Coordinates of C-alpha atoms in Angstrom, one line a residue:
M623 CA 1.8 -26.4 5.4
S624 CA -0.4 -24.8 2.7
Y625 CA -3.7 -23.0 3.1
R626 CA -5.4 -25.9 1.3
E627 CA -4.8 -28.1 4.3
L628 CA -6.9 -25.8 6.5
A629 CA -10.0 -26.8 4.6
T630 CA -11.1 -29.3 7.2
R631 CA -14.6 -29.7 8.6
P632 CA -13.7 -28.2 12.1
V633 CA -12.0 -25.2 10.6
L634 CA -14.8 -24.6 8.1
A635 CA -17.3 -24.8 11.0
W636 CA -15.2 -22.4 13.0
S637 CA -15.2 -20.0 10.0
A638 CA -19.0 -20.0 9.8
V639 CA -19.3 -19.4 13.6
T640 CA -16.7 -16.6 13.3
V641 CA -18.6 -14.8 10.5
A642 CA -21.9 -15.1 12.4
G643 CA -20.3 -13.9 15.7
R644 CA -18.1 -11.1 14.4
L645 CA -20.2 -9.6 11.7
P646 CA -22.5 -8.0 14.3
I647 CA -19.4 -6.5 16.0
A648 CA -18.3 -5.0 12.8
M649 CA -21.7 -3.6 12.0
A650 CA -22.5 -2.2 15.4
P651 CA -21.0 1.4 15.4
L652 CA -22.4 2.4 12.0
A653 CA -25.7 0.7 12.6
L654 CA -26.1 2.7 15.9
V655 CA -25.6 5.9 14.0
F656 CA -28.1 5.1 11.4
L657 CA -30.6 3.9 14.0
V658 CA -31.0 7.4 15.5
R659 CA -29.8 9.8 12.9
E660 CA -33.3 11.0 12.1
R661 CA -34.0 12.0 15.7
P662 CA -33.2 15.5 17.0
G663 CA -29.4 15.6 17.5
G664 CA -29.3 12.2 15.9
Y665 CA -25.6 12.1 14.8
S666 CA -24.5 13.2 18.3
L667 CA -26.7 10.6 19.9
G668 CA -25.4 8.0 17.5
A669 CA -21.8 8.9 18.5
V670 CA -22.7 8.5 22.2
L671 CA -24.3 5.1 21.5
A672 CA -21.3 3.9 19.6
A673 CA -19.1 5.1 22.4
A674 CA -21.2 3.2 24.9
Y675 CA -20.9 0.1 22.7
V676 CA -17.1 0.4 22.5
I677 CA -16.7 1.1 26.3
G678 CA -18.7 -2.1 26.9
E679 CA -16.2 -4.0 24.7
I680 CA -13.1 -2.5 26.3
V681 CA -14.2 -3.0 29.9
A682 CA -15.7 -6.5 29.5
A683 CA -13.1 -8.1 27.2
P684 CA -10.3 -8.6 29.9
V685 CA -12.8 -9.3 32.7
L686 CA -14.6 -12.0 30.8
G687 CA -11.4 -13.3 29.2
L688 CA -9.9 -14.0 32.6
R689 CA -13.0 -16.0 33.6
L690 CA -13.0 -18.3 30.6
N691 CA -12.6 -22.0 31.3
A692 CA -10.3 -23.1 28.5
E693 CA -11.5 -26.7 28.6
H694 CA -15.3 -25.9 28.8
A695 CA -15.6 -22.4 27.4
R696 CA -18.8 -23.1 25.3
P697 CA -21.4 -22.2 28.0
Q698 CA -19.7 -18.9 28.7
L699 CA -19.3 -18.0 25.0
A700 CA -23.0 -18.9 24.4
A701 CA -24.1 -16.8 27.3
G702 CA -22.0 -13.8 26.1
L703 CA -23.4 -14.1 22.5
A704 CA -26.9 -14.4 23.9
V705 CA -26.5 -11.2 25.9
G706 CA -25.2 -9.5 22.8
A707 CA -28.1 -10.8 20.7
A708 CA -30.6 -9.5 23.4
G709 CA -28.9 -6.0 23.3
F710 CA -29.0 -5.8 19.5
T711 CA -32.5 -7.0 19.2
G712 CA -33.7 -4.7 21.9
L713 CA -32.2 -1.7 20.0
G714 CA -33.9 -2.8 16.9
L715 CA -37.3 -3.2 18.6
V716 CA -37.3 0.0 20.5
P717 CA -35.4 2.6 18.4
G718 CA -37.5 5.5 19.8
A719 CA -36.7 4.7 23.5
H720 CA -35.1 7.1 25.9
P721 CA -31.4 7.6 25.1
V722 CA -30.4 6.1 28.5
V723 CA -32.2 2.9 27.6
L724 CA -30.6 2.8 24.2
A725 CA -27.1 3.4 25.7
A726 CA -27.7 0.6 28.2
L727 CA -28.7 -1.8 25.4
A728 CA -25.6 -0.7 23.4
L729 CA -23.4 -1.3 26.4
L730 CA -24.9 -4.8 26.7
G731 CA -24.4 -5.4 23.0
G732 CA -20.7 -4.6 23.3
A733 CA -20.0 -6.2 26.7
G734 CA -21.7 -9.6 26.2
P735 CA -19.7 -11.0 23.3
A736 CA -16.5 -9.1 24.2
A737 CA -14.5 -12.3 25.0
V738 CA -15.7 -14.2 21.9
P739 CA -13.0 -13.0 19.4
G740 CA -10.2 -14.0 21.7
A741 CA -11.7 -17.3 22.6
L742 CA -12.4 -18.2 19.0
R743 CA -8.8 -17.4 18.2
A744 CA -7.5 -19.7 20.9
L745 CA -10.0 -22.4 19.7
L746 CA -8.7 -22.1 16.1
T747 CA -5.1 -22.7 17.1
S748 CA -6.2 -25.8 18.9
L749 CA -7.9 -27.2 15.8
V750 CA -4.7 -27.2 13.7
P751 CA -1.3 -28.7 14.2
E752 CA 1.4 -26.5 15.7
R753 CA 3.2 -26.1 12.3
A754 CA 0.0 -24.6 10.8
V755 CA -0.7 -21.9 13.5
T756 CA 0.7 -19.1 11.4
Q757 CA -1.4 -20.1 8.4
A758 CA -4.5 -20.5 10.6
M759 CA -4.1 -17.0 12.1
S760 CA -3.4 -15.5 8.7
M761 CA -6.6 -17.1 7.5
E762 CA -8.4 -15.6 10.5
S763 CA -7.0 -12.2 9.6
M764 CA -8.2 -12.4 6.0
L765 CA -11.7 -13.5 7.2
V766 CA -11.9 -10.6 9.7
F767 CA -10.8 -8.0 7.1
G768 CA -13.4 -9.4 4.8
I769 CA -16.1 -9.0 7.5
W770 CA -15.1 -5.5 8.2
A771 CA -15.0 -4.6 4.5
A772 CA -18.6 -6.0 4.0
A773 CA -20.1 -4.6 7.2
P774 CA -20.5 -0.9 6.2
T775 CA -22.0 -1.7 2.8
L776 CA -24.5 -4.1 4.5
V777 CA -25.5 -1.6 7.2
T778 CA -25.9 1.2 4.7
G779 CA -27.9 -0.8 2.2
L780 CA -30.3 -2.2 4.8
A781 CA -30.7 1.1 6.8
L782 CA -31.4 3.3 3.8
G783 CA -33.1 0.7 1.6
V784 CA -35.3 -1.0 4.2
D785 CA -35.4 0.5 7.7
P786 CA -32.8 1.8 10.1
A787 CA -33.8 -0.9 12.7
V788 CA -33.2 -3.8 10.3
P789 CA -29.4 -3.9 10.7
L790 CA -29.8 -4.2 14.5
L791 CA -32.4 -7.0 14.1
L792 CA -30.1 -8.8 11.7
M793 CA -27.2 -8.5 14.2
G794 CA -29.4 -10.1 16.8
V795 CA -30.2 -13.0 14.5
L796 CA -26.6 -13.5 13.5
A797 CA -25.5 -13.6 17.2
G798 CA -28.2 -16.2 17.9
L799 CA -26.9 -18.3 14.9
A800 CA -23.4 -18.1 16.4
V801 CA -24.7 -19.5 19.7
A802 CA -26.2 -22.5 17.8
G803 CA -23.0 -22.9 15.8
L804 CA -20.9 -23.2 18.9
W805 CA -22.2 -26.8 19.3
T806 CA -20.5 -27.8 16.0
L807 CA -17.2 -26.9 17.6
P808 CA -15.2 -28.5 20.5
S809 CA -16.4 -27.3 23.9
G810 CA -13.0 -25.8 24.6
W811 CA -9.3 -26.0 23.8
Q812 CA -6.6 -28.1 25.4
Q813 CA -4.3 -26.5 27.9
A814 CA -1.1 -27.8 29.2
A815 CA -1.7 -26.9 32.8
K816 CA -4.2 -24.9 34.8
G817 CA -2.8 -21.8 36.4
D818 CA -4.5 -20.1 39.3
G819 CA -5.9 -16.6 38.9
A820 CA -2.9 -14.9 40.4
S821 CA -0.4 -16.6 38.0
T822 CA -2.6 -15.9 35.0
R823 CA -2.8 -12.2 35.9
R824 CA 0.9 -12.1 36.4
A825 CA 1.5 -13.6 33.0
L826 CA -1.0 -11.2 31.4
L827 CA 0.6 -8.2 33.1
R828 CA 4.1 -9.3 32.0
A829 CA 3.0 -9.1 28.4
W830 CA 2.1 -5.4 28.5
P831 CA 4.6 -4.3 25.8
V832 CA 2.7 -6.4 23.3
Y833 CA -0.6 -4.8 24.2
V834 CA 1.0 -1.3 23.8
L835 CA 2.2 -2.2 20.3
G836 CA -1.3 -3.5 19.6
A837 CA -2.8 -0.1 20.6
A838 CA -0.2 1.7 18.5
G839 CA -1.2 -0.3 15.4
L840 CA -4.9 0.6 15.9
T841 CA -4.2 4.3 16.3
L842 CA -3.0 4.3 12.8
L843 CA -6.1 2.6 11.5
A844 CA -8.2 5.2 13.3
L845 CA -6.2 8.0 11.7
A846 CA -6.7 6.4 8.3
E847 CA -10.5 5.9 8.7
L848 CA -11.6 9.0 10.6
I849 CA -9.5 11.8 9.2
L850 CA -9.3 10.7 5.6
P851 CA -12.6 12.4 4.5
A852 CA -11.4 15.8 5.9
L853 CA -8.0 15.3 4.3
L854 CA -9.6 14.8 0.9
E855 CA -11.6 18.0 1.3
Q856 CA -8.4 19.8 2.3
R857 CA -6.7 18.5 -0.9
G858 CA -9.7 19.5 -3.1
I859 CA -10.4 15.8 -3.8
G860 CA -14.0 14.5 -4.0
I861 CA -15.0 13.1 -0.6
G862 CA -16.6 10.2 -2.5
W863 CA -13.1 8.7 -2.9
A864 CA -12.9 8.0 0.8
G865 CA -14.8 4.7 0.6
L866 CA -12.7 3.4 -2.3
L867 CA -9.4 4.4 -0.7
L868 CA -10.3 2.7 2.6
A869 CA -11.4 -0.4 0.6
G870 CA -8.0 -0.4 -0.9
F871 CA -6.5 -0.3 2.6
S872 CA -8.6 -3.3 3.6
I873 CA -7.8 -5.2 0.4
G874 CA -4.1 -4.6 1.0
S875 CA -4.5 -5.9 4.5
A876 CA -6.1 -9.1 3.3
V877 CA -3.3 -9.6 0.8
G878 CA -0.7 -8.9 3.4
A879 CA -2.3 -11.5 5.8
F880 CA -2.3 -14.1 3.0
A881 CA 1.4 -13.4 2.1
Y882 CA 2.5 -13.5 5.7
G883 CA 1.0 -17.0 6.0
L884 CA 2.8 -18.4 3.0
R885 CA 6.0 -18.8 5.1
A886 CA 6.3 -20.6 8.4
G887 CA 9.0 -18.1 9.5
W888 CA 10.1 -14.7 8.5
P889 CA 13.5 -13.1 9.3
G890 CA 13.8 -11.8 12.8
T891 CA 12.0 -12.6 16.0
L892 CA 8.3 -12.0 16.3
P893 CA 8.7 -8.9 18.5
V894 CA 11.2 -7.4 16.0
Q895 CA 8.9 -8.1 13.1
S896 CA 6.0 -6.4 14.8
L897 CA 8.1 -3.4 15.7
V898 CA 9.5 -2.9 12.2
L899 CA 6.1 -3.4 10.6
V900 CA 4.3 -0.9 12.8
V901 CA 7.0 1.7 12.1
A902 CA 6.6 1.0 8.4
V903 CA 2.8 1.3 8.6
A904 CA 3.2 4.6 10.5
S905 CA 5.5 5.9 7.7
G906 CA 2.8 5.0 5.1
V907 CA 0.1 6.9 7.1
A908 CA 2.4 9.9 7.5
L909 CA 2.9 9.9 3.7
V910 CA -0.9 10.1 3.3
A911 CA -0.8 13.4 5.2
V912 CA 1.6 15.0 2.7
L913 CA 0.8 13.5 -0.7
P914 CA -1.1 15.8 -3.0
S915 CA -3.2 13.5 -5.2
A916 CA -5.8 10.7 -4.8
A917 CA -3.6 8.3 -6.8
W918 CA -0.6 8.7 -4.5
I919 CA -2.7 8.6 -1.4
A920 CA -4.2 5.3 -2.7
V921 CA -0.7 3.9 -3.2
A922 CA 0.3 4.9 0.3
L923 CA -2.8 3.4 1.9
V924 CA -2.5 0.1 0.0
A925 CA 1.1 -0.2 1.0
A926 CA 0.2 0.6 4.7
G927 CA -2.6 -2.0 4.5
L928 CA -0.2 -4.6 3.1
L929 CA 1.9 -4.3 6.3
Q930 CA -0.9 -3.7 8.8
A931 CA -2.1 -7.3 8.8
P932 CA 1.4 -8.9 9.2
A933 CA 2.1 -6.4 12.0
S934 CA -1.0 -7.6 13.8
L935 CA -0.3 -11.3 13.1
A936 CA 3.3 -10.9 14.5
R937 CA 1.9 -9.3 17.7
N938 CA -0.6 -12.1 18.2
L939 CA 2.0 -14.8 17.6
A940 CA 4.4 -13.1 19.9
L941 CA 1.7 -13.0 22.6
R942 CA 1.1 -16.7 22.0
E943 CA 4.8 -17.4 22.8
L944 CA 4.7 -15.3 25.9
L945 CA 1.6 -16.7 27.6
P946 CA 0.9 -20.2 29.0
P947 CA -1.9 -22.1 27.2
S948 CA -4.3 -21.5 30.1
A949 CA -4.0 -17.7 29.7
L950 CA -4.2 -17.5 25.9
A951 CA -7.9 -16.6 25.5
A952 CA -7.6 -14.0 28.3
G953 CA -4.5 -12.6 26.6
Y954 CA -6.2 -12.3 23.3
S955 CA -9.1 -10.6 25.0
V956 CA -6.8 -8.1 26.7
M957 CA -5.2 -7.4 23.3
Y958 CA -8.7 -6.9 21.9
A959 CA -9.4 -4.3 24.6
A960 CA -6.0 -2.7 24.1
V961 CA -6.4 -2.2 20.4
G962 CA -10.0 -0.9 21.0
A963 CA -8.6 1.6 23.5
G964 CA -5.9 2.7 21.0
Y965 CA -8.6 3.2 18.3
A966 CA -10.8 5.2 20.7
V967 CA -8.0 7.4 22.0
S968 CA -6.7 8.1 18.6
G969 CA -10.2 8.9 17.3
T970 CA -10.8 11.3 20.2
L971 CA -7.5 13.0 19.7
A972 CA -8.1 13.4 16.0
G973 CA -11.6 14.8 16.6
G974 CA -10.2 17.4 19.0
L975 CA -7.3 18.3 16.7
L976 CA -9.5 18.8 13.7
K977 CA -11.1 21.8 15.5
V978 CA -7.8 23.7 15.7
V979 CA -5.4 22.3 13.0
A980 CA -5.6 21.1 9.4
P981 CA -6.4 17.5 8.7
S982 CA -2.9 16.8 7.5
T983 CA -1.4 18.2 10.7
A984 CA -3.9 16.1 12.8
I985 CA -2.7 12.9 11.0
L986 CA 1.0 13.8 11.7
C987 CA 0.2 14.4 15.4
G988 CA -1.5 11.0 15.5
V989 CA 1.5 9.4 13.9
G990 CA 3.6 11.1 16.6
L991 CA 1.4 9.5 19.3
T992 CA 1.9 6.1 17.6
G993 CA 5.7 6.7 17.6
L994 CA 5.5 7.3 21.4
L995 CA 3.6 4.1 22.0
V996 CA 6.0 2.2 19.8
L997 CA 9.0 3.5 21.8
I998 CA 7.3 2.6 25.1
G999 CA 6.5 -0.9 23.7
A1000 CA 10.0 -1.4 22.3
V1001 CA 11.7 -0.5 25.6
G1002 CA 9.3 -2.8 27.5
E1003 CA 9.9 -5.7 25.1
R1004 CA 13.7 -5.3 25.5
R1005 CA 13.3 -5.5 29.3
L1006 CA 11.1 -8.5 28.9
L1007 CA 13.6 -10.2 26.7
R1008 CA 16.3 -9.7 29.3
E1009 CA 14.1 -11.1 32.0
R1010 CA 13.5 -14.2 29.9
E1011 CA 17.2 -14.6 29.2
R1012 CA 17.9 -14.4 32.9
E1013 CA 15.2 -17.0 33.7
D1014 CA 16.6 -19.3 31.0
G1015 CA 20.0 -18.9 32.5
Y1016 CA 18.8 -19.8 36.0
R1017 CA 17.1 -23.0 34.6
G1018 CA 19.8 -24.2 32.2
G1019 CA 22.7 -21.8 32.3
P1020 CA 25.9 -21.5 34.4
R1021 CA 24.5 -23.7 37.2
S1022 CA 23.8 -26.5 34.9
Q1023 CA 27.3 -26.2 33.3
E1024 CA 28.9 -26.2 36.7
A1025 CA 26.9 -29.3 37.7
A1026 CA 28.0 -31.0 34.5
S1027 CA 31.7 -30.1 35.2
D1028 CA 31.3 -31.6 38.8
D1029 CA 29.9 -34.8 37.4
A1030 CA 32.7 -35.1 34.9
A1031 CA 35.3 -34.4 37.6
S1032 CA 33.8 -37.0 39.9
E1033 CA 33.7 -39.6 37.1
E1034 CA 37.3 -38.9 36.3
A1035 CA 38.4 -39.3 39.9
A1036 CA 36.4 -42.5 40.2
S1037 CA 38.1 -44.0 37.1
E1038 CA 41.6 -43.0 38.5
E1039 CA 40.8 -44.7 41.8
A1040 CA 39.4 -47.9 40.3
P1041 CA 40.9 -48.4 36.8
G1042 CA 39.4 -51.8 36.5
T1043 CA 35.9 -50.5 36.7
S1044 CA 35.9 -48.5 33.4
D1045 CA 33.3 -50.8 31.9
D1046 CA 31.0 -50.3 34.8
A1047 CA 31.5 -46.5 34.5
A1048 CA 30.6 -46.6 30.9
V1049 CA 27.4 -48.5 31.7
R1050 CA 26.5 -45.9 34.3
N1051 CA 27.2 -43.1 31.8
V1052 CA 24.8 -44.7 29.3
R1053 CA 22.1 -45.1 31.9
R1054 CA 22.5 -41.4 32.8

């Protein structure tokens, strides 16, 4: 299936709702920094507010994802987006409020819509035929990378050119538009069978290696974004190049997502694809730490970006294979929380290391953390594969073969005892 066949009314409506619902998420951290930067200790307060926002996302995503009703998710998604809109609008209306009030509003802004990305992904895959799922998720990845590329420019332009509160007010309006847009989409997605809460939790816990690899992938993105300006200064390169270099990373990711969706299947299983691609991205980020010029750093970042999106897509597709349909939205929400946690841990580690080591060393230490997460995830996926093979063997392995042998033996014995009934035996075999 080609990308052109995704241009249907439901998918286009989904795309509009996704832009309205996810652009505020991408704008939030930087918008919070700009909102309070002119207050005493503004940048520190901005970092605290951004941390409160991210904590709200990380904590709420799995909790709300588990509570989603796959067949009638619209009311829950609308409520979550409405809470997010209230949080963003409140921040824009009272920028001079006490820091505790601002932190509470930021927490609401992060927690309310935390399950929306995962639910929208589950809804998208229900809007297309099974053979088009890879292309649909590649399209989603390109759309998300475009959103994240546009968000910093939009926030900076509005905050500096108009007023620091305007980005937050715009985010509230966009979240409200996303609420209205939900009524252009189906109320939920089909699920093969409803599992109880315990079975859903077991399925989610079983997929932990995929979440670990997801966190590993986002540690690399944090390293690229947060340490790059300091690395450029270490190399004697103008810090103004940081934006262009990161834009190259994002463009490379969008191209990689497009290329991955051109084929229905790539060599190797999805877990193997994800593992190999994450290792390749880690190698590209490690090269950034040692290359001497902006041109070579740009080449390494673009190459890493080209592989980053396919690595993420392979992880999400692998998760889709592991989980039952009733647990998909919850699984995507847990993945969302895991990658957010990976980004936060890597950013915190990088910030601490920059106080005691050179930026290049901090990047290499972060790559080492990624390698450890990759090793843990790879061992876990190997164990998971063995468990699945054992379960498949119990369902259709040796026992089934023994049963087939017994049937064959009994039929042979029957035919020897009653040679004249061979025609009846043939009829019975056909019926079986």
